[in-house]
Amino acid sequence: MNRSGMPEPNGTFNPKHYICHRAQGPLELDGRLDKPFWERAPWTDDFVDIEGDLKPHPWKRTRVKMLWDDEYMYFGAEMEEDEIWATLTERDSVIFYDNDFEIFIDPDGDTHNYYEFEINALNTVWDLMLPKPYRDGGPPINGWDIQGLKTAVHIEGELNNPQASNKKWTLEVAMPWSSLKEAAFESRKPNAGEYWRVNFSRVEWHVDIVDGQYVKRINPETNRSLPEENWVWSPQGVINMHYPEMWGFVLFSEQNVSDSSNDEQRFILPRDEQIKWELRKLYYRERNYYEANGKFSSSFEELRGTDEWSIEPVIEVTSGLFQITAAAEDGKSKLIIREDGKTWREA
């Protein structure tokens, strides 16, 4: 495993949340969101910079709707855009080399075995599974596909035409539970009242118009493309989407979206998620301690810094491994994190 240092996310632990209602009927995908299927579904908050308040607010609006039924999880995304372009046409290309929209899903919230999905304005997709985040030595499984995936894109303007009056592009995605349940708790779709960890990213490149075409803007000092903008639903606090612990919480409601105005269901961050976050902070610090000292620390005092802590962790280390344990909210089970970042519960 890579023992390199580990940036801690900036800001407080306060991921976004969304109440995902049940769809009131089947979806006929055409990429448009101005139809009855989506009418009553609430929008997420507008996207922000991946680092949150450390960077200016995005100048183009991005937002998402979600619904679910017994067969699919549905996503509808809207991206304001006056520069609508795409070049990649082969499935499983590195889609973020174009402007794109991305979905990340960690069904059981252990930060391992999660899904990444990317799509561009040509409706070309890249879907993959990651056994572990890159920071923990996990190579992506590019050959993994979402069997039964349905996607559609709608463009309000004209693709790859800088002279067009472009307004936005929208998309619809239907992911079947038959594929998503692979990495889920008990290998099943969620039950009403349960939540999954989800986030979204929009990659936006700076472009110029050269000979009537969009061309990525070059930094004259490096002679390379300017870095892309990364706009997200739930801020990561670090320029890295592969921190699943920072993704949002999507709570699945039994309420039909047509009756959602009467839905009193709310999401309150479970105490166990705060405990897992404190364990995660110790994981970052163990990794950084190893980078500086060539070994892990068994001392909470060496790792705690000036933060306030609500847990009394038990830290066990060997020359190349560690495990940190804290009591769960129920007082009977315990929550555990290890050196590769995986978290789990034991009775």
Coordinates of C-alpha atoms in Angstrom, one line a residue:
M1 CA 0.0 0.0 0.0
N2 CA 1.1 3.5 -0.7
R3 CA 2.3 5.1 2.6
S4 CA 2.5 8.6 1.3
G5 CA 1.0 11.5 3.3
M6 CA -2.7 12.2 3.4
P7 CA -4.3 15.7 3.0
E8 CA -7.0 16.3 5.5
P9 CA -10.2 18.0 4.0
N10 CA -10.6 21.6 4.9
G11 CA -13.7 22.7 6.8
T12 CA -16.1 21.0 9.1
F13 CA -17.7 17.6 8.4
N14 CA -21.1 18.6 7.1
P15 CA -21.9 16.7 3.9
K16 CA -25.0 17.6 1.9
H17 CA -28.1 15.4 2.1
Y18 CA -31.1 14.7 -0.2
I19 CA -34.4 12.9 0.3
C20 CA -34.9 10.6 -2.6
H21 CA -38.6 9.9 -3.2
R22 CA -40.2 7.0 -5.1
A23 CA -41.0 7.7 -8.8
Q24 CA -44.7 7.8 -9.7
G25 CA -44.2 5.9 -13.0
P26 CA -41.7 4.6 -15.5
L27 CA -39.2 6.9 -17.1
E28 CA -38.9 7.3 -20.9
L29 CA -35.4 8.7 -21.3
D30 CA -34.9 11.6 -23.7
G31 CA -32.5 13.7 -21.6
R32 CA -35.2 16.3 -20.9
L33 CA -36.2 17.2 -17.4
D34 CA -39.3 19.3 -18.2
K35 CA -41.8 16.4 -18.0
P36 CA -44.1 15.0 -15.4
F37 CA -41.7 12.3 -14.2
W38 CA -39.4 14.9 -12.7
E39 CA -41.8 17.7 -12.0
R40 CA -42.3 17.1 -8.3
A41 CA -38.7 15.8 -7.5
P42 CA -36.7 18.4 -5.6
W43 CA -33.5 19.9 -6.8
T44 CA -30.3 19.5 -5.0
D45 CA -28.5 22.6 -3.8
D46 CA -26.5 24.2 -6.6
F47 CA -23.0 22.9 -7.1
V48 CA -20.0 24.5 -5.4
D49 CA -16.3 24.3 -6.0
I50 CA -14.8 21.0 -4.9
E51 CA -12.9 22.8 -2.1
G52 CA -16.0 24.5 -0.9
D53 CA -15.8 28.0 0.5
L54 CA -12.0 28.2 -0.2
K55 CA -12.8 28.9 -3.9
P56 CA -15.3 31.2 -5.7
H57 CA -18.7 30.0 -6.4
P58 CA -19.1 28.4 -9.9
W59 CA -20.3 30.9 -12.6
K60 CA -22.5 28.3 -14.3
R61 CA -25.3 26.6 -12.5
T62 CA -25.4 22.8 -11.9
R63 CA -28.1 20.9 -10.1
V64 CA -29.5 17.4 -9.9
K65 CA -32.8 15.5 -9.2
M66 CA -33.1 11.9 -7.9
L67 CA -35.9 9.4 -7.7
W68 CA -36.1 5.6 -7.2
D69 CA -38.3 2.6 -7.7
D70 CA -38.0 -1.1 -7.4
E71 CA -35.9 -1.4 -10.5
Y72 CA -33.8 1.7 -10.9
M73 CA -32.1 4.7 -9.3
Y74 CA -32.8 7.7 -11.5
F75 CA -30.7 10.9 -11.9
G76 CA -31.5 14.0 -13.8
A77 CA -28.9 16.7 -14.1
E78 CA -29.0 20.3 -15.5
M79 CA -25.9 22.2 -16.5
E80 CA -26.0 25.8 -17.6
E81 CA -23.6 26.1 -20.5
D82 CA -22.8 28.5 -23.3
E83 CA -19.9 26.3 -24.6
I84 CA -21.4 22.9 -25.3
W85 CA -18.8 20.6 -26.8
A86 CA -17.6 17.0 -26.6
T87 CA -15.2 14.8 -28.6
L88 CA -15.1 11.3 -27.0
T89 CA -17.3 8.7 -28.6
E90 CA -15.9 5.4 -27.3
R91 CA -17.3 3.9 -24.1
D92 CA -14.9 3.8 -21.2
S93 CA -12.8 6.6 -22.6
V94 CA -11.4 9.0 -20.0
I95 CA -14.5 11.2 -20.3
F96 CA -13.3 14.0 -18.0
Y97 CA -10.9 15.0 -20.8
D98 CA -14.1 16.6 -22.1
N99 CA -16.5 18.7 -20.1
D100 CA -18.5 16.0 -18.3
F101 CA -21.0 15.1 -15.5
E102 CA -20.0 12.5 -12.9
I103 CA -21.8 10.3 -10.4
F104 CA -20.1 8.6 -7.5
I105 CA -21.9 6.0 -5.3
D106 CA -20.7 4.1 -2.2
P107 CA -23.7 2.0 -1.2
D108 CA -22.5 0.8 2.2
G109 CA -20.3 3.8 3.2
D110 CA -17.2 1.9 4.0
T111 CA -15.2 3.9 1.3
H112 CA -14.3 0.7 -0.5
N113 CA -16.0 -1.0 -3.5
Y114 CA -17.7 2.1 -4.9
Y115 CA -18.9 3.2 -8.4
E116 CA -17.8 6.0 -10.7
F117 CA -19.8 7.1 -13.7
E118 CA -19.0 9.8 -16.2
I119 CA -20.9 11.1 -19.2
N120 CA -20.3 13.8 -21.8
A121 CA -22.6 15.8 -24.1
L122 CA -22.3 13.1 -26.8
N123 CA -23.9 10.6 -24.4
T124 CA -20.6 8.7 -24.2
V125 CA -20.1 7.0 -20.8
W126 CA -17.4 5.6 -18.6
D127 CA -18.4 3.4 -15.8
L128 CA -16.1 1.7 -13.4
M129 CA -15.7 0.2 -9.9
L130 CA -13.0 1.0 -7.5
P131 CA -12.2 -1.7 -4.9
K132 CA -10.3 1.0 -2.9
P133 CA -9.6 4.7 -3.4
Y134 CA -6.4 5.5 -5.3
R135 CA -4.9 6.8 -2.0
D136 CA -5.2 3.3 -0.6
G137 CA -3.7 1.5 -3.5
G138 CA -6.9 0.6 -5.3
P139 CA -6.7 0.2 -9.0
P140 CA -9.9 0.9 -11.0
I141 CA -11.8 -1.9 -12.6
N142 CA -12.5 -0.4 -16.0
G143 CA -14.0 -3.6 -17.3
W144 CA -16.9 -3.3 -14.9
D145 CA -20.1 -2.1 -16.5
I146 CA -23.5 -1.1 -15.2
Q147 CA -25.5 -3.8 -16.9
G148 CA -28.9 -2.5 -18.0
L149 CA -27.7 1.2 -17.8
K150 CA -29.9 3.7 -19.6
T151 CA -28.8 7.2 -20.5
A152 CA -29.9 10.2 -22.6
V153 CA -28.7 13.7 -23.2
H154 CA -30.6 16.8 -24.4
I155 CA -28.9 19.9 -25.6
E156 CA -30.5 23.4 -25.6
G157 CA -28.3 24.8 -28.3
E158 CA -26.0 23.0 -30.7
L159 CA -23.1 20.7 -30.0
N160 CA -19.6 21.8 -31.1
N161 CA -20.8 25.0 -32.6
P162 CA -19.4 28.2 -31.0
Q163 CA -21.8 30.3 -33.0
A164 CA -24.9 28.7 -31.6
S165 CA -27.1 30.2 -28.9
N166 CA -26.3 27.7 -26.2
K167 CA -28.1 27.6 -22.9
K168 CA -27.6 24.3 -21.2
W169 CA -27.4 20.5 -21.5
T170 CA -29.4 18.1 -19.5
L171 CA -29.2 14.4 -19.0
E172 CA -31.1 11.4 -17.5
V173 CA -29.5 8.3 -16.1
A174 CA -31.3 5.1 -14.9
M175 CA -29.0 2.7 -13.0
P176 CA -30.6 -0.7 -12.2
W177 CA -30.3 -2.0 -8.7
S178 CA -29.4 -5.4 -10.2
S179 CA -26.0 -3.9 -10.9
L180 CA -25.7 -1.4 -8.0
K181 CA -26.5 -3.9 -5.3
E182 CA -23.1 -5.7 -6.0
A183 CA -21.3 -3.5 -3.4
A184 CA -24.3 -2.8 -1.2
F185 CA -25.1 -4.0 2.3
E186 CA -26.4 -7.5 2.1
S187 CA -26.0 -7.3 -1.7
R188 CA -29.4 -5.7 -2.1
K189 CA -31.1 -2.5 -3.1
P190 CA -31.8 0.0 -0.3
N191 CA -34.9 -0.2 1.9
A192 CA -36.9 2.9 2.6
G193 CA -35.3 4.8 5.5
E194 CA -31.8 3.7 4.6
Y195 CA -29.2 6.0 3.0
W196 CA -26.3 5.6 0.5
R197 CA -23.3 7.9 0.1
V198 CA -23.4 9.7 -3.2
N199 CA -21.7 12.7 -4.8
F200 CA -21.7 14.4 -8.2
S201 CA -19.0 16.3 -10.1
R202 CA -19.0 18.5 -13.1
V203 CA -15.7 19.0 -15.0
E204 CA -15.5 22.3 -16.8
W205 CA -12.5 23.2 -19.0
H206 CA -11.5 26.7 -20.0
V207 CA -11.7 27.0 -23.8
D208 CA -11.0 29.4 -26.6
I209 CA -12.5 29.5 -30.1
V210 CA -9.9 28.8 -32.7
D211 CA -10.9 28.5 -36.4
G212 CA -14.5 28.0 -35.4
Q213 CA -13.9 25.3 -32.9
Y214 CA -13.6 25.0 -29.1
V215 CA -10.0 24.5 -28.1
K216 CA -8.7 24.1 -24.5
R217 CA -7.1 27.2 -23.3
I218 CA -3.3 27.0 -23.0
N219 CA -1.3 28.5 -20.1
P220 CA 1.5 30.3 -21.9
E221 CA 3.9 29.7 -19.0
T222 CA 3.6 25.9 -19.2
N223 CA 2.3 25.4 -22.7
R224 CA -0.2 23.1 -21.3
S225 CA -4.0 23.3 -20.9
L226 CA -5.2 25.3 -18.0
P227 CA -6.5 23.1 -15.1
E228 CA -10.1 22.2 -15.3
E229 CA -12.7 23.5 -12.8
N230 CA -14.3 20.9 -10.5
W231 CA -17.8 21.7 -9.3
V232 CA -19.6 19.3 -7.0
W233 CA -22.8 18.8 -5.0
S234 CA -21.2 18.1 -1.6
P235 CA -17.8 19.8 -1.2
Q236 CA -14.8 17.5 -0.7
G237 CA -12.6 20.0 1.1
V238 CA -9.7 18.8 -1.0
I239 CA -9.2 18.6 -4.8
N240 CA -9.9 14.9 -5.0
M241 CA -13.3 13.2 -5.6
H242 CA -11.9 9.9 -4.2
Y243 CA -12.6 10.8 -0.6
P244 CA -15.9 8.9 -0.3
E245 CA -16.2 9.9 3.3
M246 CA -17.0 13.4 2.2
W247 CA -19.8 12.5 -0.2
G248 CA -23.4 13.4 0.5
F249 CA -26.1 11.3 2.1
V250 CA -29.1 10.2 0.0
L251 CA -32.0 9.0 2.1
F252 CA -34.5 6.7 0.3
S253 CA -38.0 7.6 1.2
E254 CA -41.1 5.4 0.8
Q255 CA -43.1 8.5 -0.1
N256 CA -44.2 8.8 -3.7
V257 CA -42.9 11.9 -5.3
S258 CA -46.5 13.0 -6.2
D259 CA -47.2 13.2 -2.4
S260 CA -43.8 14.6 -1.5
S261 CA -45.2 17.9 -0.4
N262 CA -46.6 16.1 2.7
D263 CA -43.4 14.2 3.3
E264 CA -42.1 15.1 6.8
Q265 CA -39.1 12.8 6.6
R266 CA -35.9 14.6 7.4
F267 CA -32.2 13.5 7.4
I268 CA -30.4 13.9 10.7
L269 CA -26.7 13.0 10.7
P270 CA -26.5 9.7 12.7
R271 CA -24.2 9.8 15.6
D272 CA -22.3 6.8 14.2
E273 CA -21.4 8.9 11.1
Q274 CA -19.7 11.5 13.4
I275 CA -17.9 8.7 15.1
K276 CA -16.7 7.3 11.8
W277 CA -15.5 10.8 10.8
E278 CA -13.4 11.1 14.0
L279 CA -11.9 7.7 13.2
R280 CA -11.2 9.0 9.7
K281 CA -9.3 12.0 11.0
L282 CA -7.1 9.6 12.9
Y283 CA -6.6 7.6 9.8
Y284 CA -5.3 10.7 8.0
R285 CA -3.0 11.5 10.8
E286 CA -1.7 7.9 11.1
R287 CA -0.8 8.1 7.4
N288 CA 0.9 11.4 7.8
Y289 CA 2.7 10.2 10.9
Y290 CA 4.0 7.2 8.9
E291 CA 5.2 9.6 6.2
A292 CA 7.2 11.6 8.7
N293 CA 8.4 8.8 11.0
G294 CA 8.4 5.5 9.1
K295 CA 6.0 3.9 11.5
F296 CA 2.4 4.3 12.8
S297 CA 1.6 5.7 16.3
S298 CA -0.3 3.9 19.0
S299 CA -0.6 7.2 21.0
F300 CA -3.9 9.1 20.7
E301 CA -2.1 12.1 22.3
E302 CA 0.4 12.2 19.4
L303 CA -2.5 12.2 16.8
R304 CA -5.3 14.3 18.4
G305 CA -3.8 17.8 17.9
T306 CA -6.0 20.6 19.1
D307 CA -9.3 19.2 17.8
E308 CA -12.2 18.3 20.1
W309 CA -13.0 14.6 20.2
S310 CA -16.1 12.8 21.3
I311 CA -14.5 9.3 21.1
E312 CA -12.0 7.4 23.2
P313 CA -10.2 5.4 20.6
V314 CA -8.3 2.2 21.0
I315 CA -5.3 2.2 18.7
E316 CA -3.4 -0.9 17.7
V317 CA -0.4 -0.9 15.5
T318 CA 2.3 -3.2 14.0
S319 CA 5.2 -2.2 11.8
G320 CA 3.0 -1.8 8.7
L321 CA -0.6 -2.0 9.9
F322 CA -3.0 -0.2 12.3
Q323 CA -6.6 -0.6 13.5
I324 CA -8.5 2.1 15.4
T325 CA -11.7 1.2 17.3
A326 CA -14.4 3.3 19.0
A327 CA -17.6 2.5 20.7
A328 CA -20.7 2.9 18.5
E329 CA -23.7 4.9 19.5
D330 CA -25.6 1.8 20.7
G331 CA -22.9 1.1 23.3
K332 CA -22.9 -2.5 22.3
S333 CA -21.1 -2.6 18.9
K334 CA -17.9 -0.9 17.8
L335 CA -16.8 1.0 14.7
I336 CA -13.4 0.2 13.3
I337 CA -11.0 1.7 10.7
R338 CA -7.8 0.2 9.4
E339 CA -4.7 1.4 7.5
D340 CA -6.3 1.1 4.1
G341 CA -9.2 3.3 5.1
K342 CA -11.9 0.6 5.3
T343 CA -14.5 1.1 8.0
W344 CA -16.9 -1.4 9.4
R345 CA -19.0 -2.3 12.4
E346 CA -18.5 -5.3 14.8
A347 CA -20.9 -6.6 17.5

